[in-house]
Coordinates of C-alpha atoms in Angstrom, one line a residue:
Chain A
S1 CA -15.2 -40.8 -10.8
M2 CA -13.2 -43.4 -9.4
G3 CA -14.2 -46.0 -11.7
Y4 CA -13.1 -49.5 -12.4
Y5 CA -11.5 -48.3 -15.7
D6 CA -10.1 -45.0 -14.4
I7 CA -6.6 -44.7 -15.1
D8 CA -5.7 -42.3 -12.6
D9 CA -7.5 -44.3 -10.0
I10 CA -5.5 -47.3 -11.1
L11 CA -2.3 -45.4 -10.5
A12 CA -3.4 -44.0 -7.1
D13 CA -4.0 -47.5 -6.4
G14 CA -0.6 -48.4 -7.2
E15 CA 1.0 -46.0 -4.7
K16 CA 2.9 -47.6 -2.1
I17 CA 1.9 -47.9 1.8
P18 CA 4.3 -49.0 4.4
C19 CA 2.9 -52.0 6.2
R20 CA 3.8 -54.8 8.8
F21 CA 3.1 -58.4 8.2
N22 CA 1.5 -60.0 11.1
L23 CA 2.4 -63.7 10.4
L24 CA 5.4 -65.6 8.9
V25 CA 4.3 -66.3 5.4
P26 CA 6.7 -69.0 3.0
G27 CA 6.8 -68.1 -0.5
L28 CA 5.7 -64.4 -0.5
G29 CA 9.4 -63.0 -0.4
Y30 CA 8.8 -61.7 -4.0
L31 CA 7.0 -58.9 -2.4
E32 CA 10.1 -57.5 -0.8
G33 CA 12.2 -58.5 -3.7
N34 CA 13.6 -62.0 -2.3
P35 CA 11.4 -64.4 -4.6
G36 CA 11.4 -68.1 -3.2
K37 CA 12.0 -66.8 0.6
S38 CA 9.5 -66.3 3.3
I39 CA 8.4 -63.1 4.8
D40 CA 8.8 -63.0 8.5
K41 CA 6.2 -61.7 11.0
D42 CA 6.8 -57.9 11.7
T43 CA 8.4 -57.4 8.5
K44 CA 8.1 -53.8 7.6
L45 CA 7.5 -53.4 3.8
D46 CA 6.1 -50.9 1.4
L47 CA 3.3 -52.4 -0.6
P48 CA 1.0 -51.2 -3.0
L49 CA -2.5 -50.0 -2.0
W50 CA -4.4 -52.5 -4.0
L51 CA -2.7 -55.2 -2.1
A52 CA -2.2 -53.7 1.2
A53 CA -5.7 -52.3 1.4
V54 CA -7.3 -55.7 1.0
L55 CA -4.7 -57.8 3.3
A56 CA -5.4 -55.2 6.3
V57 CA -9.1 -55.3 6.0
C58 CA -9.4 -59.2 5.7
T59 CA -9.3 -60.8 9.0
I60 CA -7.4 -63.8 9.6
L61 CA -9.4 -67.0 9.6
D62 CA -10.5 -68.4 13.0
D63 CA -9.1 -65.0 14.5
A64 CA -11.5 -62.1 14.0
D65 CA -9.3 -59.4 15.7
E66 CA -6.0 -59.6 13.5
S67 CA -5.6 -59.0 9.8
F68 CA -2.9 -60.1 7.6
V69 CA -1.1 -56.7 7.5
D70 CA -1.1 -53.5 9.5
L71 CA -1.0 -50.5 7.9
L72 CA 1.4 -48.3 9.1
E73 CA 1.1 -44.4 9.1
P74 CA 2.2 -43.1 5.4
D75 CA 4.3 -40.1 4.9
F76 CA 2.0 -38.2 3.0
I77 CA -0.5 -37.6 6.1
S78 CA 2.4 -37.4 8.7
P79 CA 1.8 -34.8 11.2
K80 CA 4.7 -33.1 9.7
V81 CA 3.1 -32.9 6.2
L82 CA -0.3 -32.2 7.7
N83 CA 1.2 -29.3 9.7
A84 CA 2.9 -27.9 6.5
I85 CA -0.4 -27.9 4.7
K86 CA -2.3 -26.2 7.4
A87 CA 0.3 -23.5 7.5
D88 CA 0.4 -22.3 4.2
P89 CA -1.7 -24.8 1.7
K90 CA -0.4 -22.9 -1.3
S91 CA 3.3 -23.2 -0.9
V92 CA 3.0 -27.1 -0.3
D93 CA 4.7 -29.1 -2.8
L94 CA 2.0 -31.7 -3.2
H95 CA 3.3 -33.3 -6.4
S96 CA 6.4 -34.4 -4.8
I97 CA 4.7 -35.4 -1.6
M98 CA 2.0 -37.6 -3.2
S99 CA 1.4 -37.2 -6.9
H100 CA -2.2 -38.7 -6.2
F101 CA -2.7 -36.8 -3.1
Y102 CA -6.6 -36.4 -2.9
T103 CA -7.3 -39.8 -4.3
L104 CA -5.1 -41.2 -1.7
A105 CA -6.5 -39.1 1.0
E106 CA -9.8 -40.0 0.1
K107 CA -9.1 -43.6 0.1
W108 CA -7.2 -43.6 3.5
A109 CA -10.0 -41.3 5.2
A110 CA -12.7 -43.8 3.7
M111 CA -10.7 -46.7 5.5
Y112 CA -10.0 -45.3 8.7
N113 CA -12.9 -42.9 9.3
E114 CA -10.3 -40.0 9.3
A115 CA -12.5 -36.6 9.7
L116 CA -9.4 -34.6 10.4
L117 CA -7.4 -35.6 7.3
V118 CA -10.5 -34.8 5.3
E119 CA -11.0 -31.6 6.9
T120 CA -7.4 -30.7 6.1
A121 CA -7.7 -31.7 2.8
M122 CA -10.8 -29.9 1.8
A123 CA -9.5 -26.6 3.5
M124 CA -6.3 -26.9 1.4
L125 CA -8.3 -27.9 -1.8
K126 CA -10.3 -24.6 -1.4
E127 CA -7.2 -22.4 -0.9
R128 CA -5.5 -23.9 -3.7
A129 CA -8.7 -23.9 -6.1
L130 CA -8.6 -20.2 -6.0
E131 CA -5.0 -20.1 -6.9
I132 CA -5.6 -22.5 -9.8
D133 CA -8.4 -20.6 -11.2
N134 CA -6.1 -17.5 -10.8
F135 CA -3.6 -19.1 -12.9
A136 CA -5.9 -20.3 -15.2
S137 CA -7.5 -17.1 -15.8
N138 CA -4.3 -15.1 -16.4
N139 CA -2.3 -15.8 -19.4
T140 CA 0.4 -13.4 -18.5
K141 CA 1.4 -15.3 -15.5
H142 CA 4.4 -17.7 -16.3
V143 CA 3.5 -21.1 -17.0
S144 CA 6.5 -22.6 -15.6
S145 CA 5.7 -21.2 -11.9
N146 CA 6.7 -23.1 -8.9
F147 CA 3.0 -23.3 -7.8
L148 CA 2.1 -25.0 -11.0
Y149 CA 4.8 -27.6 -10.7
S150 CA 3.6 -28.6 -7.3
L151 CA 0.0 -29.5 -8.1
D152 CA -1.1 -32.9 -7.6
E153 CA -2.9 -35.0 -10.7
F154 CA -6.3 -33.9 -9.7
E155 CA -5.2 -30.4 -9.5
K156 CA -3.6 -30.6 -12.8
K157 CA -6.4 -31.8 -14.1
L158 CA -8.8 -29.1 -12.3
Y159 CA -6.1 -26.5 -14.0
R160 CA -6.2 -27.8 -17.3
V161 CA -9.9 -27.9 -17.8
T162 CA -10.3 -24.5 -16.2
Y163 CA -7.8 -22.8 -18.5
E164 CA -9.5 -24.6 -21.6
S165 CA -12.8 -23.4 -20.8
K166 CA -11.4 -19.8 -20.0
K167 CA -9.5 -20.0 -23.2
E168 CA -12.4 -21.0 -25.4
M169 CA -14.8 -18.5 -23.7
R170 CA -12.5 -15.8 -24.6
A171 CA -12.1 -16.9 -28.1
W172 CA -16.0 -17.0 -28.5
T173 CA -16.6 -13.6 -27.1
N174 CA -13.9 -12.2 -29.4
D175 CA -15.6 -14.0 -32.7
Chain B
M1 CA 7.0 -58.0 -8.0
Y2 CA 3.7 -58.9 -9.7
G3 CA 2.0 -56.2 -11.2
D4 CA 4.6 -54.1 -12.1
L5 CA 4.3 -54.9 -15.7
A6 CA 0.5 -54.1 -15.5
T7 CA 1.6 -50.5 -14.1
K8 CA 3.9 -50.2 -17.0
L9 CA 0.7 -50.6 -19.2
I10 CA -1.2 -48.1 -17.3
L11 CA 1.7 -45.6 -17.5
E12 CA 1.4 -46.1 -21.2
A13 CA -2.3 -45.9 -21.3
K14 CA -2.0 -42.5 -19.0
R15 CA 0.0 -40.8 -22.0
T16 CA -2.1 -42.4 -24.7
K17 CA -5.0 -40.5 -22.8
N18 CA -4.1 -37.2 -24.1
L19 CA -3.0 -38.0 -27.8
T20 CA -5.0 -37.3 -30.5
E21 CA -3.7 -40.5 -32.2
L22 CA -3.6 -44.2 -31.4
P23 CA 0.2 -45.5 -30.6
I24 CA 1.2 -48.7 -31.6
Y25 CA -0.5 -51.7 -29.5
E26 CA 1.8 -52.8 -26.7
H27 CA 2.1 -56.5 -27.8
E28 CA 5.1 -57.6 -26.1
L29 CA 3.8 -56.2 -22.5
V30 CA 0.7 -57.6 -23.0
K31 CA 2.3 -61.0 -23.9
N32 CA 4.4 -60.6 -20.9
I33 CA 1.5 -59.7 -18.5
L34 CA -0.5 -62.5 -19.7
Q35 CA 2.2 -65.1 -19.2
E36 CA 2.4 -63.9 -15.5
T37 CA -1.3 -63.9 -15.1
S38 CA -1.5 -67.4 -16.3
D39 CA 1.4 -68.2 -13.9
L40 CA -0.4 -66.7 -11.0
H41 CA -3.4 -68.8 -12.2
K42 CA -1.3 -72.2 -11.9
D43 CA -0.4 -70.8 -8.3
V44 CA -4.2 -70.4 -7.4
E45 CA -4.8 -73.9 -8.7
F46 CA -2.3 -75.2 -6.6
L47 CA -3.0 -73.6 -3.4
N48 CA -6.7 -74.4 -3.9
E49 CA -5.5 -78.1 -4.0
Q50 CA -3.5 -77.7 -1.0
Q51 CA -6.4 -76.6 0.8
L52 CA -8.9 -79.3 -0.3
T53 CA -6.3 -82.2 0.2
Q54 CA -5.2 -81.2 3.5
T55 CA -8.4 -81.0 5.4
S56 CA -6.7 -81.4 8.7
M57 CA -4.4 -78.8 8.1
E58 CA -3.2 -77.3 11.1
N59 CA -4.4 -73.5 11.9
D60 CA -1.1 -71.9 11.3
A61 CA -0.7 -73.8 7.9
R62 CA -4.4 -72.7 7.0
R63 CA -3.6 -69.4 7.6
I64 CA -0.4 -69.2 5.5
N65 CA -2.5 -71.1 2.8
Q66 CA -5.0 -68.3 3.1
C67 CA -2.6 -65.4 2.8
Q68 CA -1.0 -67.1 -0.1
L69 CA -4.3 -67.3 -1.8
F70 CA -5.4 -63.9 -1.2
V71 CA -2.1 -62.5 -2.4
T72 CA -2.1 -64.4 -5.5
H73 CA -5.8 -63.5 -6.3
L74 CA -5.2 -59.8 -5.6
C75 CA -2.4 -59.9 -7.9
L76 CA -4.7 -61.4 -10.7
R77 CA -7.1 -58.9 -10.1
R78 CA -4.7 -56.2 -10.3
N79 CA -3.5 -57.8 -13.8
K80 CA -7.1 -58.0 -15.1
R81 CA -7.9 -54.4 -14.1
C82 CA -4.9 -52.9 -15.9
M83 CA -5.4 -54.8 -19.0
L84 CA -9.1 -54.0 -19.0
A85 CA -8.6 -50.2 -18.6
Y86 CA -5.7 -50.4 -21.3
E87 CA -8.0 -52.0 -23.8
K88 CA -11.0 -49.9 -22.9
L89 CA -9.0 -46.4 -23.3
R90 CA -7.9 -47.8 -26.7
A91 CA -11.6 -48.6 -27.9
G92 CA -12.9 -45.8 -26.8
K93 CA -10.1 -43.9 -28.9
I94 CA -11.3 -46.0 -31.9
D95 CA -15.1 -45.4 -31.1
E96 CA -14.2 -41.5 -31.3
F97 CA -12.4 -41.9 -34.5
S98 CA -15.0 -44.0 -36.1
W99 CA -17.6 -41.0 -35.5
L100 CA -15.2 -38.6 -37.4
N101 CA -16.2 -40.2 -40.7
I102 CA -12.6 -40.0 -42.1
D103 CA -10.5 -42.7 -43.3
P104 CA -7.8 -44.2 -41.5
V105 CA -4.3 -43.9 -42.3
L106 CA -3.3 -47.3 -43.9
S107 CA 0.5 -47.9 -44.5
G108 CA 2.0 -44.7 -42.7
S109 CA 2.6 -43.0 -46.1
K110 CA 3.5 -39.2 -45.9
T111 CA 0.3 -38.2 -48.0
S112 CA -2.2 -39.9 -46.2
T113 CA -0.8 -38.6 -42.7
S114 CA -0.8 -35.2 -43.8
L115 CA -4.7 -35.7 -44.9
G116 CA -5.3 -36.9 -41.4
N117 CA -3.5 -33.8 -40.0
L118 CA -5.3 -31.4 -42.1
A119 CA -8.6 -32.8 -41.2
A120 CA -7.6 -32.9 -37.6
D121 CA -6.9 -29.0 -37.6
S122 CA -10.5 -28.4 -39.2
I123 CA -12.0 -30.1 -36.3
R124 CA -12.3 -27.8 -33.4
S125 CA -12.5 -30.2 -30.4
K126 CA -9.2 -30.9 -29.2
A127 CA -9.5 -34.0 -26.9
C128 CA -10.6 -36.5 -29.5
T129 CA -8.8 -39.0 -31.7
K130 CA -8.2 -37.4 -35.0
N131 CA -5.6 -39.9 -36.7
L132 CA -5.9 -43.5 -36.9
A133 CA -3.0 -45.7 -38.4
I134 CA -4.5 -49.3 -39.0
E135 CA -1.2 -50.9 -38.4
N136 CA -1.0 -49.6 -34.7
L137 CA -3.8 -51.6 -33.8
S138 CA -4.1 -55.1 -32.7
H139 CA -5.9 -57.8 -34.9
Q140 CA -8.7 -57.7 -32.5
E141 CA -8.8 -54.1 -32.3
Q142 CA -8.9 -54.0 -36.3
E143 CA -11.8 -56.6 -36.1
Y144 CA -13.6 -54.3 -33.5
F145 CA -13.0 -51.1 -35.7
K146 CA -14.8 -52.6 -38.4
K147 CA -17.5 -53.8 -36.6
Y148 CA -18.2 -50.6 -34.7
Q149 CA -18.2 -48.9 -38.1
D150 CA -21.0 -51.5 -39.4
I151 CA -22.8 -50.8 -36.4
L152 CA -22.7 -47.3 -36.4
L153 CA -23.5 -47.2 -40.4
D154 CA -26.7 -49.3 -39.4
F155 CA -27.6 -46.7 -36.6
K156 CA -27.1 -43.7 -38.6
S157 CA -29.1 -44.9 -42.0
S158 CA -32.0 -45.0 -39.6
F159 CA -31.9 -41.4 -39.2
A160 CA -32.1 -40.6 -42.8
D161 CA -32.3 -36.6 -42.8
I162 CA -29.6 -35.9 -40.1
D163 CA -26.1 -36.8 -40.7
L164 CA -25.2 -37.7 -37.4
S165 CA -21.4 -38.0 -37.8
G166 CA -21.7 -34.5 -39.2
D167 CA -20.0 -31.2 -37.6
L168 CA -20.7 -30.6 -33.7
E169 CA -20.3 -27.0 -34.0
P170 CA -23.5 -25.2 -34.0
P171 CA -23.9 -23.5 -37.7
K172 CA -23.8 -19.7 -37.8
E173 CA -23.9 -19.0 -41.5
I174 CA -25.6 -20.8 -44.0
F175 CA -23.3 -19.9 -46.6
I176 CA -19.6 -19.7 -46.1
D177 CA -16.2 -19.0 -47.9
V178 CA -14.1 -22.0 -48.4
R179 CA -10.5 -22.5 -49.7
V180 CA -9.6 -25.4 -51.4
L181 CA -6.6 -27.0 -49.8
K182 CA -5.7 -29.9 -52.2
N183 CA -6.9 -31.1 -55.5
G184 CA -9.7 -33.3 -55.6
G185 CA -11.2 -33.5 -59.2
E186 CA -15.1 -32.8 -59.6
V187 CA -17.1 -33.2 -56.8
Q188 CA -21.0 -33.5 -57.2
T189 CA -23.0 -31.8 -54.3
E190 CA -27.0 -31.4 -54.2
Y191 CA -26.1 -27.6 -55.4
G192 CA -24.0 -28.4 -58.2
V193 CA -20.6 -29.6 -59.4
F194 CA -17.4 -28.0 -58.5
N195 CA -13.8 -28.7 -59.1
L196 CA -11.6 -29.0 -56.7
I197 CA -8.4 -27.1 -57.7
K198 CA -5.7 -26.1 -55.1
D199 CA -6.0 -22.6 -53.9
S200 CA -9.2 -21.7 -55.2
Q201 CA -12.1 -20.1 -53.4
F202 CA -15.8 -20.8 -53.4
Y203 CA -18.7 -19.1 -51.8
V204 CA -21.0 -22.2 -50.9
R205 CA -23.8 -23.6 -48.3
K206 CA -22.0 -24.7 -45.7
S207 CA -23.9 -28.1 -45.4
D208 CA -22.9 -29.1 -48.7
V209 CA -19.1 -28.9 -47.9
D210 CA -19.2 -30.2 -44.4
R211 CA -18.1 -33.7 -45.6
L212 CA -15.0 -32.0 -47.5
I213 CA -14.0 -30.0 -44.8
Q214 CA -14.0 -33.0 -42.2
Q215 CA -11.8 -34.8 -45.0
G216 CA -9.3 -32.1 -45.2
F217 CA -10.0 -30.8 -49.0
L218 CA -11.4 -27.6 -47.9
E219 CA -10.9 -24.9 -45.3
E220 CA -13.4 -22.5 -44.0
I221 CA -12.3 -18.9 -44.1

C-alpha cells in the first residue's frame, strides 16, 4: 500500500494542513493566492501535505533547530474530534471530518510519533469494521444509511470488497 | 497554486479507476500541466544560477534561496507524480483490455459498441476494462497498445497448448448449451462447422466456443 502510483495516497497527500512560516520568503505569495508578493514570517496558511511535510522536516541551512515551516495541529486530530471518536466511533462522520482520515493519521503519526493517535484510530477502525461487515453482509439494510455516508475513503474500499466477496459467495453457494 | 491542475488530473484518474472503459485522454489538462512544469523548471534553473553566482550571499539571502528552491522542486515532483500515476493507471487499463483478446472499438459506431457491451456482460469479473475506444487514447497510448499486443502475442505463442487469454473461470462442464446472440456466418471449430444464426441454440464443447463467447457471438445458458 501507499505506493508512488497509488491514486488515493496521492489524493491524501493533497489534503491541506495549517502551517506557520518561520521566515520571510519573497516570491512565494502564490501559496496564499498573492502571486508576486512575499510571504511574511509567522504567516499562517494551509498547505497541501506534499509541500508542508517536507518543509516542516527540512532544517534551514546553518540552523539545525529551525525548519522552514511549523505544522500546526490540523482539525482532524484536534481533541474535540478525538474525543468524539472515543465517545462513539460509529456515529462520527469521518468523511466530512477528513475524507482520507486513516491515511492522514498514519502519515501524521509517522512524522510525530503520536502513539495516542494510532491507538485511537485503531480502536475506531476495529469498531467501525464490525459495523461495515454488518452492512456488507446484510443486503436488507438500506444502502443510503447515514453510517455508509460517514465512511472515509479507506473504509469505503473495505465496504466495497467485503460486499462484493459476500455477494459472490452467495451466488456460488446458490449455483 | 502550483499542483492544482495535477490534482484535477488525479481526480479524473480516481473516477477512471472504477470504470470498465477508458475515457478520453485529457490532452488539454496534460498540456497545461506540462507548461506549468516547464515554467517551474525555468525557476529552478534561475535559482540555481543565483546560488552559484552569488557565493558571497548573505545568510538570509541563502536561506530564502534555499526555501524558494525547495518549494519549486516539490511542485515539480508533485506534478511528476500525478502525471505518472495518471499515465500508469491508463496503461494498466490498456494491459487489462489486451488480455481479453477482443477487438477495440474503432470509430464509436453503434454496432461495435454493442458488441463490446455484449462481450463485457459475458465476462464475469467486474473490475476490468471491457471496452476500449481507440480514439480515446493518445497517440503514444495507441502505440503502446500495439506494442503490448505484440509482446503478448509473442509470449502466448510460446505456450502452444494453453490459451493464456482464455476464460479465467474454472470450467465446470465439458459441454454446454449456448444461444447465438447475433448472426456470424459459418464458423470452423475443431469439432466441426457451425452456422451462427441469431437465436439458434447449440450443445457444444465449451473449449470450442470460449472465443466466440468472449467476442459476444454466443451466450452460455
